[in-house]
PDB file of C-alpha atoms in Angstrom:
ATOM      1  CA  UNK A   1      68.064 -55.622 -15.110  1.00 46.00           C
ATOM      2  CA  UNK A   2      68.154 -56.447 -11.415  1.00 41.00           C
ATOM      3  CA  UNK A   3      70.888 -53.846 -10.839  1.00 44.00           C
ATOM      4  CA  UNK A   4      68.869 -51.130 -12.575  1.00 45.00           C
ATOM      5  CA  UNK A   5      65.785 -52.055 -10.589  1.00 40.00           C
ATOM      6  CA  UNK A   6      67.739 -51.934  -7.337  1.00 41.00           C
ATOM      7  CA  UNK A   7      69.173 -48.497  -8.191  1.00 43.00           C
ATOM      8  CA  UNK A   8      65.701 -47.227  -9.067  1.00 42.00           C
ATOM      9  CA  UNK A   9      64.239 -48.447  -5.780  1.00 41.00           C
ATOM     10  CA  UNK A  10      67.073 -46.838  -3.814  1.00 44.00           C
ATOM     11  CA  UNK A  11      66.605 -43.500  -5.576  1.00 42.00           C
ATOM     12  CA  UNK A  12      62.854 -43.715  -5.083  1.00 38.00           C
ATOM     13  CA  UNK A  13      63.314 -44.413  -1.371  1.00 44.00           C
ATOM     14  CA  UNK A  14      65.706 -41.482  -0.927  1.00 40.00           C
ATOM     15  CA  UNK A  15      63.307 -39.171  -2.779  1.00 39.00           C
ATOM     16  CA  UNK A  16      60.363 -40.333  -0.686  1.00 37.00           C
ATOM     17  CA  UNK A  17      62.185 -39.826   2.636  1.00 38.00           C
ATOM     18  CA  UNK A  18      63.395 -36.406   1.489  1.00 43.00           C
ATOM     19  CA  UNK A  19      59.854 -35.430   0.567  1.00 39.00           C
ATOM     20  CA  UNK A  20      58.467 -36.534   3.933  1.00 39.00           C
ATOM     21  CA  UNK A  21      61.078 -34.879   6.177  1.00 39.00           C
ATOM     22  CA  UNK A  22      59.951 -31.256   5.594  1.00 40.00           C
ATOM     23  CA  UNK A  23      56.347 -32.177   6.389  1.00 40.00           C
ATOM     24  CA  UNK A  24      57.203 -33.918   9.653  1.00 38.00           C
ATOM     25  CA  UNK A  25      59.859 -31.481  10.895  1.00 39.00           C
ATOM     26  CA  UNK A  26      58.467 -28.269   9.475  1.00 41.00           C
ATOM     27  CA  UNK A  27      61.585 -27.602   7.319  1.00 42.00           C
ATOM     28  CA  UNK A  28      61.526 -25.085   4.508  1.00 44.00           C
ATOM     29  CA  UNK A  29      61.212 -26.312   0.933  1.00 43.00           C
ATOM     30  CA  UNK A  30      62.218 -24.383  -2.168  1.00 45.00           C
ATOM     31  CA  UNK A  31      59.611 -21.817  -3.113  1.00 44.00           C
ATOM     32  CA  UNK A  32      57.797 -21.992   0.220  1.00 46.00           C
ATOM     33  CA  UNK A  33      57.480 -19.143   2.713  1.00 44.00           C
ATOM     34  CA  UNK A  34      58.699 -19.516   6.273  1.00 45.00           C
ATOM     35  CA  UNK A  35      57.103 -18.217   9.442  1.00 44.00           C
ATOM     36  CA  UNK A  36      58.950 -18.953  12.688  1.00 46.00           C
ATOM     37  CA  UNK A  37      60.417 -22.055  11.081  1.00 45.00           C
ATOM     38  CA  UNK A  38      56.973 -23.502  10.166  1.00 48.00           C
ATOM     39  CA  UNK A  39      54.712 -23.491   7.150  1.00 52.00           C
ATOM     40  CA  UNK A  40      51.539 -21.507   7.807  1.00 51.00           C
ATOM     41  CA  UNK A  41      49.455 -23.360   5.280  1.00 54.00           C
ATOM     42  CA  UNK A  42      50.718 -26.783   6.317  1.00 54.00           C
ATOM     43  CA  UNK A  43      50.397 -25.930   9.984  1.00 49.00           C
ATOM     44  CA  UNK A  44      46.921 -24.558   9.443  1.00 48.00           C
ATOM     45  CA  UNK A  45      45.899 -27.752   7.704  1.00 53.00           C
ATOM     46  CA  UNK A  46      47.344 -29.808  10.548  1.00 49.00           C
ATOM     47  CA  UNK A  47      45.602 -27.692  13.176  1.00 43.00           C
ATOM     48  CA  UNK A  48      42.298 -27.815  11.332  1.00 47.00           C
ATOM     49  CA  UNK A  49      42.663 -31.564  10.910  1.00 51.00           C
ATOM     50  CA  UNK A  50      43.386 -31.988  14.601  1.00 52.00           C
ATOM     51  CA  UNK A  51      40.419 -29.872  15.568  1.00 46.00           C
ATOM     52  CA  UNK A  52      38.204 -31.766  13.170  1.00 49.00           C
ATOM     53  CA  UNK A  53      39.332 -35.040  14.727  1.00 47.00           C
ATOM     54  CA  UNK A  54      38.690 -33.658  18.198  1.00 49.00           C
ATOM     55  CA  UNK A  55      35.283 -32.393  17.160  1.00 48.00           C
ATOM     56  CA  UNK A  56      34.498 -35.777  15.621  1.00 48.00           C
ATOM     57  CA  UNK A  57      35.370 -37.474  18.890  1.00 46.00           C
ATOM     58  CA  UNK A  58      33.236 -34.945  20.782  1.00 47.00           C
ATOM     59  CA  UNK A  59      30.298 -35.515  18.456  1.00 46.00           C
ATOM     60  CA  UNK A  60      30.727 -39.253  18.904  1.00 46.00           C
ATOM     61  CA  UNK A  61      30.688 -38.720  22.669  1.00 46.00           C
ATOM     62  CA  UNK A  62      27.546 -36.634  22.448  1.00 48.00           C
ATOM     63  CA  UNK A  63      25.879 -39.248  20.292  1.00 48.00           C
ATOM     64  CA  UNK A  64      26.902 -41.945  22.767  1.00 45.00           C
ATOM     65  CA  UNK A  65      25.454 -39.957  25.657  1.00 51.00           C
ATOM     66  CA  UNK A  66      22.197 -39.342  23.816  1.00 50.00           C
ATOM     67  CA  UNK A  67      21.897 -43.018  22.905  1.00 53.00           C
ATOM     68  CA  UNK A  68      22.657 -43.922  26.497  1.00 53.00           C
ATOM     69  CA  UNK A  69      19.877 -41.684  27.778  1.00 53.00           C
ATOM     70  CA  UNK A  70      17.510 -43.165  25.210  1.00 54.00           C
ATOM     71  CA  UNK A  71      18.472 -46.659  26.377  1.00 58.00           C
ATOM     72  CA  UNK A  72      17.802 -45.631  29.972  1.00 57.00           C
ATOM     73  CA  UNK A  73      14.211 -44.671  29.213  1.00 66.00           C
ATOM     74  CA  UNK A  74      13.671 -47.795  27.103  1.00 72.00           C
ATOM     75  CA  UNK A  75      14.723 -49.980  30.013  1.00 74.00           C
ATOM     76  CA  UNK A  76      12.756 -48.246  32.773  1.00 86.00           C
ATOM     77  CA  UNK A  77       9.545 -47.020  31.164  1.00 87.00           C
ATOM     78  CA  UNK A  78       8.199 -50.461  30.135  1.00 90.00           C
ATOM     79  CA  UNK A  79       8.746 -51.670  33.695  1.00 91.00           C
ATOM     80  CA  UNK A  80       6.836 -48.662  35.013  1.00 92.00           C
ATOM     81  CA  UNK A  81       4.044 -49.380  32.524  1.00 92.00           C
ATOM     82  CA  UNK A  82       3.790 -52.952  33.826  1.00 93.00           C
ATOM     83  CA  UNK A  83       3.569 -51.655  37.375  1.00 93.00           C
ATOM     84  CA  UNK A  84       0.775 -49.263  36.490  1.00 94.00           C
ATOM     85  CA  UNK A  85      -1.087 -52.012  34.642  1.00 94.00           C
ATOM     86  CA  UNK A  86      -0.974 -54.220  37.740  1.00 93.00           C
ATOM     87  CA  UNK A  87      -2.717 -51.638  39.917  1.00 94.00           C
ATOM     88  CA  UNK A  88      -6.017 -53.324  39.071  1.00 92.00           C
ATOM     89  CA  UNK A  89      -4.939 -56.524  40.859  1.00 93.00           C
ATOM     90  CA  UNK A  90      -3.205 -54.882  43.830  1.00 94.00           C
ATOM     91  CA  UNK A  91      -6.125 -55.505  46.160  1.00 92.00           C
ATOM     92  CA  UNK A  92      -6.371 -59.167  45.231  1.00 93.00           C
ATOM     93  CA  UNK A  93      -2.624 -59.787  45.697  1.00 92.00           C
ATOM     94  CA  UNK A  94      -2.550 -57.967  49.009  1.00 92.00           C
ATOM     95  CA  UNK A  95      -5.569 -59.919  50.315  1.00 91.00           C
ATOM     96  CA  UNK A  96      -3.994 -63.208  49.221  1.00 91.00           C
ATOM     97  CA  UNK A  97      -0.761 -62.382  51.012  1.00 90.00           C
ATOM     98  CA  UNK A  98      -2.545 -61.499  54.237  1.00 88.00           C
ATOM     99  CA  UNK A  99      -4.719 -64.601  54.034  1.00 89.00           C
ATOM    100  CA  UNK A 100      -1.878 -67.028  53.399  1.00 89.00           C
ATOM    101  CA  UNK A 101       0.793 -65.309  55.490  1.00 87.00           C
ATOM    102  CA  UNK A 102      -1.012 -63.557  58.350  1.00 84.00           C
ATOM    103  CA  UNK A 103       1.154 -61.697  60.803  1.00 80.00           C
ATOM    104  CA  UNK A 104       4.256 -61.873  58.583  1.00 84.00           C
ATOM    105  CA  UNK A 105       6.644 -59.113  59.628  1.00 84.00           C
ATOM    106  CA  UNK A 106      10.368 -58.845  59.055  1.00 85.00           C
ATOM    107  CA  UNK A 107      12.182 -55.541  59.216  1.00 87.00           C
ATOM    108  CA  UNK A 108      15.247 -56.830  57.437  1.00 90.00           C
ATOM    109  CA  UNK A 109      14.241 -54.965  54.293  1.00 93.00           C
ATOM    110  CA  UNK A 110      14.960 -51.690  56.103  1.00 94.00           C
ATOM    111  CA  UNK A 111      18.653 -52.633  55.933  1.00 95.00           C
ATOM    112  CA  UNK A 112      18.670 -54.837  52.854  1.00 96.00           C
ATOM    113  CA  UNK A 113      17.794 -51.874  50.625  1.00 96.00           C
ATOM    114  CA  UNK A 114      21.237 -50.385  51.253  1.00 97.00           C
ATOM    115  CA  UNK A 115      23.243 -53.547  50.545  1.00 97.00           C
ATOM    116  CA  UNK A 116      23.876 -52.832  46.813  1.00 96.00           C
ATOM    117  CA  UNK A 117      24.903 -49.278  47.680  1.00 95.00           C
ATOM    118  CA  UNK A 118      27.283 -50.535  50.345  1.00 94.00           C
ATOM    119  CA  UNK A 119      28.841 -53.025  47.929  1.00 94.00           C
ATOM    120  CA  UNK A 120      29.214 -50.375  45.248  1.00 91.00           C
ATOM    121  CA  UNK A 121      30.878 -47.820  47.503  1.00 88.00           C
ATOM    122  CA  UNK A 122      33.041 -50.341  49.348  1.00 91.00           C
ATOM    123  CA  UNK A 123      34.474 -51.793  46.150  1.00 90.00           C
ATOM    124  CA  UNK A 124      35.248 -48.303  44.874  1.00 85.00           C
ATOM    125  CA  UNK A 125      36.918 -47.161  48.086  1.00 83.00           C
ATOM    126  CA  UNK A 126      38.948 -50.377  48.205  1.00 88.00           C
ATOM    127  CA  UNK A 127      40.375 -49.642  44.770  1.00 85.00           C
ATOM    128  CA  UNK A 128      38.518 -52.274  42.776  1.00 89.00           C
ATOM    129  CA  UNK A 129      38.744 -51.129  39.152  1.00 89.00           C
ATOM    130  CA  UNK A 130      35.439 -50.464  37.460  1.00 89.00           C
ATOM    131  CA  UNK A 131      34.378 -48.521  34.406  1.00 86.00           C
ATOM    132  CA  UNK A 132      34.826 -45.108  36.051  1.00 85.00           C
ATOM    133  CA  UNK A 133      38.078 -43.195  35.835  1.00 80.00           C
ATOM    134  CA  UNK A 134      38.454 -42.723  39.579  1.00 81.00           C
ATOM    135  CA  UNK A 135      36.578 -42.894  42.873  1.00 83.00           C
ATOM    136  CA  UNK A 136      35.432 -39.290  42.515  1.00 85.00           C
ATOM    137  CA  UNK A 137      33.475 -40.251  39.437  1.00 87.00           C
ATOM    138  CA  UNK A 138      31.901 -43.141  41.349  1.00 87.00           C
ATOM    139  CA  UNK A 139      30.871 -40.882  44.236  1.00 89.00           C
ATOM    140  CA  UNK A 140      29.468 -38.323  41.769  1.00 91.00           C
ATOM    141  CA  UNK A 141      27.346 -40.985  40.082  1.00 90.00           C
ATOM    142  CA  UNK A 142      26.074 -42.142  43.470  1.00 92.00           C
ATOM    143  CA  UNK A 143      25.192 -38.592  44.490  1.00 94.00           C
ATOM    144  CA  UNK A 144      23.348 -37.881  41.244  1.00 95.00           C
ATOM    145  CA  UNK A 145      21.446 -41.159  41.475  1.00 95.00           C
ATOM    146  CA  UNK A 146      20.448 -40.607  45.109  1.00 96.00           C
ATOM    147  CA  UNK A 147      19.236 -37.059  44.452  1.00 97.00           C
ATOM    148  CA  UNK A 148      17.211 -37.981  41.366  1.00 96.00           C
ATOM    149  CA  UNK A 149      15.721 -41.086  42.965  1.00 97.00           C
ATOM    150  CA  UNK A 150      14.736 -39.272  46.166  1.00 97.00           C
ATOM    151  CA  UNK A 151      13.227 -36.362  44.234  1.00 97.00           C
ATOM    152  CA  UNK A 152      11.053 -38.588  42.043  1.00 96.00           C
ATOM    153  CA  UNK A 153       9.982 -40.966  44.834  1.00 97.00           C
ATOM    154  CA  UNK A 154       9.074 -38.258  47.313  1.00 96.00           C
ATOM    155  CA  UNK A 155       7.438 -36.146  44.650  1.00 96.00           C
ATOM    156  CA  UNK A 156       5.165 -39.019  43.647  1.00 96.00           C
ATOM    157  CA  UNK A 157       4.527 -40.175  47.214  1.00 95.00           C
ATOM    158  CA  UNK A 158       3.242 -36.881  48.500  1.00 91.00           C
ATOM    159  CA  UNK A 159       1.492 -35.728  45.349  1.00 95.00           C
ATOM    160  CA  UNK A 160      -0.448 -38.987  44.839  1.00 94.00           C
ATOM    161  CA  UNK A 161      -0.599 -39.942  48.550  1.00 93.00           C
ATOM    162  CA  UNK A 162      -1.908 -43.436  47.987  1.00 95.00           C
ATOM    163  CA  UNK A 163      -3.003 -45.364  51.068  1.00 95.00           C
ATOM    164  CA  UNK A 164      -0.814 -48.346  51.960  1.00 95.00           C
ATOM    165  CA  UNK A 165      -2.256 -51.852  52.480  1.00 93.00           C
ATOM    166  CA  UNK A 166      -1.776 -51.395  56.232  1.00 90.00           C
ATOM    167  CA  UNK A 167      -3.698 -48.106  56.209  1.00 89.00           C
ATOM    168  CA  UNK A 168      -0.764 -45.687  56.310  1.00 93.00           C
ATOM    169  CA  UNK A 169      -0.101 -42.944  53.778  1.00 93.00           C
ATOM    170  CA  UNK A 170       2.420 -42.399  50.954  1.00 92.00           C
ATOM    171  CA  UNK A 171       2.401 -45.851  49.424  1.00 94.00           C
ATOM    172  CA  UNK A 172       3.185 -45.147  45.768  1.00 96.00           C
ATOM    173  CA  UNK A 173       5.948 -45.817  44.798  1.00 97.00           C
ATOM    174  CA  UNK A 174       8.062 -47.960  47.131  1.00 97.00           C
ATOM    175  CA  UNK A 175      11.029 -45.962  48.377  1.00 97.00           C
ATOM    176  CA  UNK A 176      12.792 -49.047  49.738  1.00 97.00           C
ATOM    177  CA  UNK A 177      12.550 -50.780  46.368  1.00 97.00           C
ATOM    178  CA  UNK A 178      13.670 -47.682  44.483  1.00 98.00           C
ATOM    179  CA  UNK A 179      16.683 -47.355  46.769  1.00 97.00           C
ATOM    180  CA  UNK A 180      17.643 -51.003  46.331  1.00 97.00           C
ATOM    181  CA  UNK A 181      17.302 -50.985  42.528  1.00 96.00           C
ATOM    182  CA  UNK A 182      19.238 -47.751  42.243  1.00 96.00           C
ATOM    183  CA  UNK A 183      22.126 -49.324  44.117  1.00 96.00           C
ATOM    184  CA  UNK A 184      21.879 -52.554  42.133  1.00 95.00           C
ATOM    185  CA  UNK A 185      21.985 -50.685  38.817  1.00 93.00           C
ATOM    186  CA  UNK A 186      24.959 -48.593  39.938  1.00 93.00           C
ATOM    187  CA  UNK A 187      26.732 -51.780  40.987  1.00 93.00           C
ATOM    188  CA  UNK A 188      25.956 -53.483  37.679  1.00 91.00           C
ATOM    189  CA  UNK A 189      27.165 -50.510  35.635  1.00 88.00           C
ATOM    190  CA  UNK A 190      30.413 -50.108  37.515  1.00 91.00           C
ATOM    191  CA  UNK A 191      31.494 -53.706  38.060  1.00 93.00           C
ATOM    192  CA  UNK A 192      29.251 -55.832  35.853  1.00 90.00           C
ATOM    193  CA  UNK A 193      32.093 -56.427  33.389  1.00 87.00           C
ATOM    194  CA  UNK A 194      34.214 -58.067  36.067  1.00 91.00           C
ATOM    195  CA  UNK A 195      31.749 -60.869  36.775  1.00 92.00           C
ATOM    196  CA  UNK A 196      28.189 -61.698  35.784  1.00 93.00           C
ATOM    197  CA  UNK A 197      27.521 -62.635  39.403  1.00 95.00           C
ATOM    198  CA  UNK A 198      27.909 -59.039  40.573  1.00 94.00           C
ATOM    199  CA  UNK A 199      24.786 -57.704  38.828  1.00 92.00           C
ATOM    200  CA  UNK A 200      22.964 -60.963  39.584  1.00 94.00           C
ATOM    201  CA  UNK A 201      23.690 -60.532  43.282  1.00 96.00           C
ATOM    202  CA  UNK A 202      22.728 -56.854  43.253  1.00 95.00           C
ATOM    203  CA  UNK A 203      19.412 -57.341  41.491  1.00 95.00           C
ATOM    204  CA  UNK A 204      18.617 -60.410  43.602  1.00 96.00           C
ATOM    205  CA  UNK A 205      18.984 -58.344  46.768  1.00 97.00           C
ATOM    206  CA  UNK A 206      16.912 -55.537  45.243  1.00 96.00           C
ATOM    207  CA  UNK A 207      14.166 -57.956  44.207  1.00 96.00           C
ATOM    208  CA  UNK A 208      14.159 -59.513  47.672  1.00 97.00           C
ATOM    209  CA  UNK A 209      13.695 -56.037  49.136  1.00 97.00           C
ATOM    210  CA  UNK A 210      10.648 -55.423  46.958  1.00 96.00           C
ATOM    211  CA  UNK A 211       9.123 -58.816  47.758  1.00 95.00           C
ATOM    212  CA  UNK A 212       9.552 -58.238  51.463  1.00 95.00           C
ATOM    213  CA  UNK A 213       7.792 -54.884  51.196  1.00 96.00           C
ATOM    214  CA  UNK A 214       4.739 -56.700  49.809  1.00 95.00           C
ATOM    215  CA  UNK A 215       4.930 -59.532  52.341  1.00 94.00           C
ATOM    216  CA  UNK A 216       5.260 -57.030  55.191  1.00 94.00           C
ATOM    217  CA  UNK A 217       2.008 -55.433  54.020  1.00 92.00           C
ATOM    218  CA  UNK A 218       3.788 -52.117  53.478  1.00 94.00           C
ATOM    219  CA  UNK A 219       3.257 -51.838  49.722  1.00 96.00           C
ATOM    220  CA  UNK A 220       1.223 -53.106  46.815  1.00 96.00           C
ATOM    221  CA  UNK A 221       2.830 -54.936  43.908  1.00 96.00           C
ATOM    222  CA  UNK A 222       2.473 -51.903  41.645  1.00 97.00           C
ATOM    223  CA  UNK A 223       4.233 -49.733  44.235  1.00 97.00           C
ATOM    224  CA  UNK A 224       7.189 -52.078  44.184  1.00 97.00           C
ATOM    225  CA  UNK A 225       7.459 -52.428  40.392  1.00 97.00           C
ATOM    226  CA  UNK A 226       7.205 -48.696  39.748  1.00 97.00           C
ATOM    227  CA  UNK A 227       9.727 -48.101  42.530  1.00 97.00           C
ATOM    228  CA  UNK A 228      12.117 -50.495  40.774  1.00 96.00           C
ATOM    229  CA  UNK A 229      11.632 -48.574  37.516  1.00 96.00           C
ATOM    230  CA  UNK A 230      12.376 -45.279  39.244  1.00 96.00           C
ATOM    231  CA  UNK A 231      15.532 -46.708  40.801  1.00 96.00           C
ATOM    232  CA  UNK A 232      16.821 -48.111  37.516  1.00 94.00           C
ATOM    233  CA  UNK A 233      16.113 -44.880  35.654  1.00 93.00           C
ATOM    234  CA  UNK A 234      17.801 -42.738  38.300  1.00 95.00           C
ATOM    235  CA  UNK A 235      20.963 -44.844  38.212  1.00 93.00           C
ATOM    236  CA  UNK A 236      21.044 -44.974  34.404  1.00 90.00           C
ATOM    237  CA  UNK A 237      20.692 -41.204  34.076  1.00 90.00           C
ATOM    238  CA  UNK A 238      23.246 -40.633  36.838  1.00 91.00           C
ATOM    239  CA  UNK A 239      25.879 -42.615  34.953  1.00 87.00           C
ATOM    240  CA  UNK A 240      24.937 -40.888  31.706  1.00 86.00           C
ATOM    241  CA  UNK A 241      25.417 -37.438  33.255  1.00 87.00           C
ATOM    242  CA  UNK A 242      28.578 -38.404  35.139  1.00 88.00           C
ATOM    243  CA  UNK A 243      30.129 -39.925  32.037  1.00 82.00           C
ATOM    244  CA  UNK A 244      29.447 -36.726  30.100  1.00 81.00           C
ATOM    245  CA  UNK A 245      30.979 -34.576  32.832  1.00 84.00           C
ATOM    246  CA  UNK A 246      34.108 -36.606  33.545  1.00 81.00           C
ATOM    247  CA  UNK A 247      34.942 -37.623  29.975  1.00 73.00           C
ATOM    248  CA  UNK A 248      33.898 -34.488  28.114  1.00 59.00           C
ATOM    249  CA  UNK A 249      34.039 -32.142  31.120  1.00 56.00           C
ATOM    250  CA  UNK A 250      31.291 -30.068  29.499  1.00 49.00           C
ATOM    251  CA  UNK A 251      27.761 -31.171  28.751  1.00 45.00           C
ATOM    252  CA  UNK A 252      27.111 -30.684  25.015  1.00 40.00           C
ATOM    253  CA  UNK A 253      29.557 -27.770  24.669  1.00 41.00           C
ATOM    254  CA  UNK A 254      32.373 -27.313  22.187  1.00 38.00           C
ATOM    255  CA  UNK A 255      35.995 -27.768  23.224  1.00 37.00           C
ATOM    256  CA  UNK A 256      37.177 -25.492  20.409  1.00 39.00           C
ATOM    257  CA  UNK A 257      38.146 -22.475  22.469  1.00 42.00           C
ATOM    258  CA  UNK A 258      40.969 -21.195  20.227  1.00 40.00           C
ATOM    259  CA  UNK A 259      40.827 -20.247  16.591  1.00 44.00           C
ATOM    260  CA  UNK A 260      43.164 -21.701  13.975  1.00 41.00           C
ATOM    261  CA  UNK A 261      44.845 -18.327  13.356  1.00 46.00           C
ATOM    262  CA  UNK A 262      45.477 -17.876  17.093  1.00 39.00           C
ATOM    263  CA  UNK A 263      47.213 -21.260  17.305  1.00 39.00           C
ATOM    264  CA  UNK A 264      49.344 -20.521  14.219  1.00 43.00           C
ATOM    265  CA  UNK A 265      50.396 -17.071  15.466  1.00 46.00           C
ATOM    266  CA  UNK A 266      51.483 -18.485  18.799  1.00 43.00           C
ATOM    267  CA  UNK A 267      52.992 -21.736  17.599  1.00 43.00           C
TER     268      UNK A 267
END
């Protein structure tokens, strides 16, 4: 009984291997047509399967990008709403600051706003591995973030033209705070997986920049909070767009440039 079972298993194994070899090597079976040493129907099925897998991956990438953009708005818009809600107490906070800290003036925030950006770029240029594929992707994300942040901040500043606490113009929103939070968010996205202290340090510096803008009597609290929201949103959308470009190379476009018949004819 054992001998018969062993013989059966051996024959079954030989039959199975023989049945799989033509599929993997493209060899001709009995009764099958041959075109350039390959099976058109089998090759077509393989090509279509490969394209379907590629399209599935592309759709997954698109869905990821759309979810990422949705997450970006969910993170920034509530913060902006809080800033707008606090506009009613801006005068009280500003008066309290000037009463309790008269003559306070430190210009360190003019440089502190760029600290997260400097850390982000320096780590990338020094070869510290982040989530991006290469340093070109990092620089692209930085460029996108800077352009979007500057466009939104300056657009709001000069269209609303709110008077600052010290009497100057273009108060809303805080450009210093937006710059700092953009850099902090870029830093957190790129290197946050390496250590929790990296995003903590970046956002601490950004928050300190915003606080100093209020203490220096340059901005109201609402200016600072909305500026932080603008900075976060700009950085989030910059990474979303850069990820779509560098990983898919085309924004929401199909990679299927060749038909199945073309691939088969030229295989």
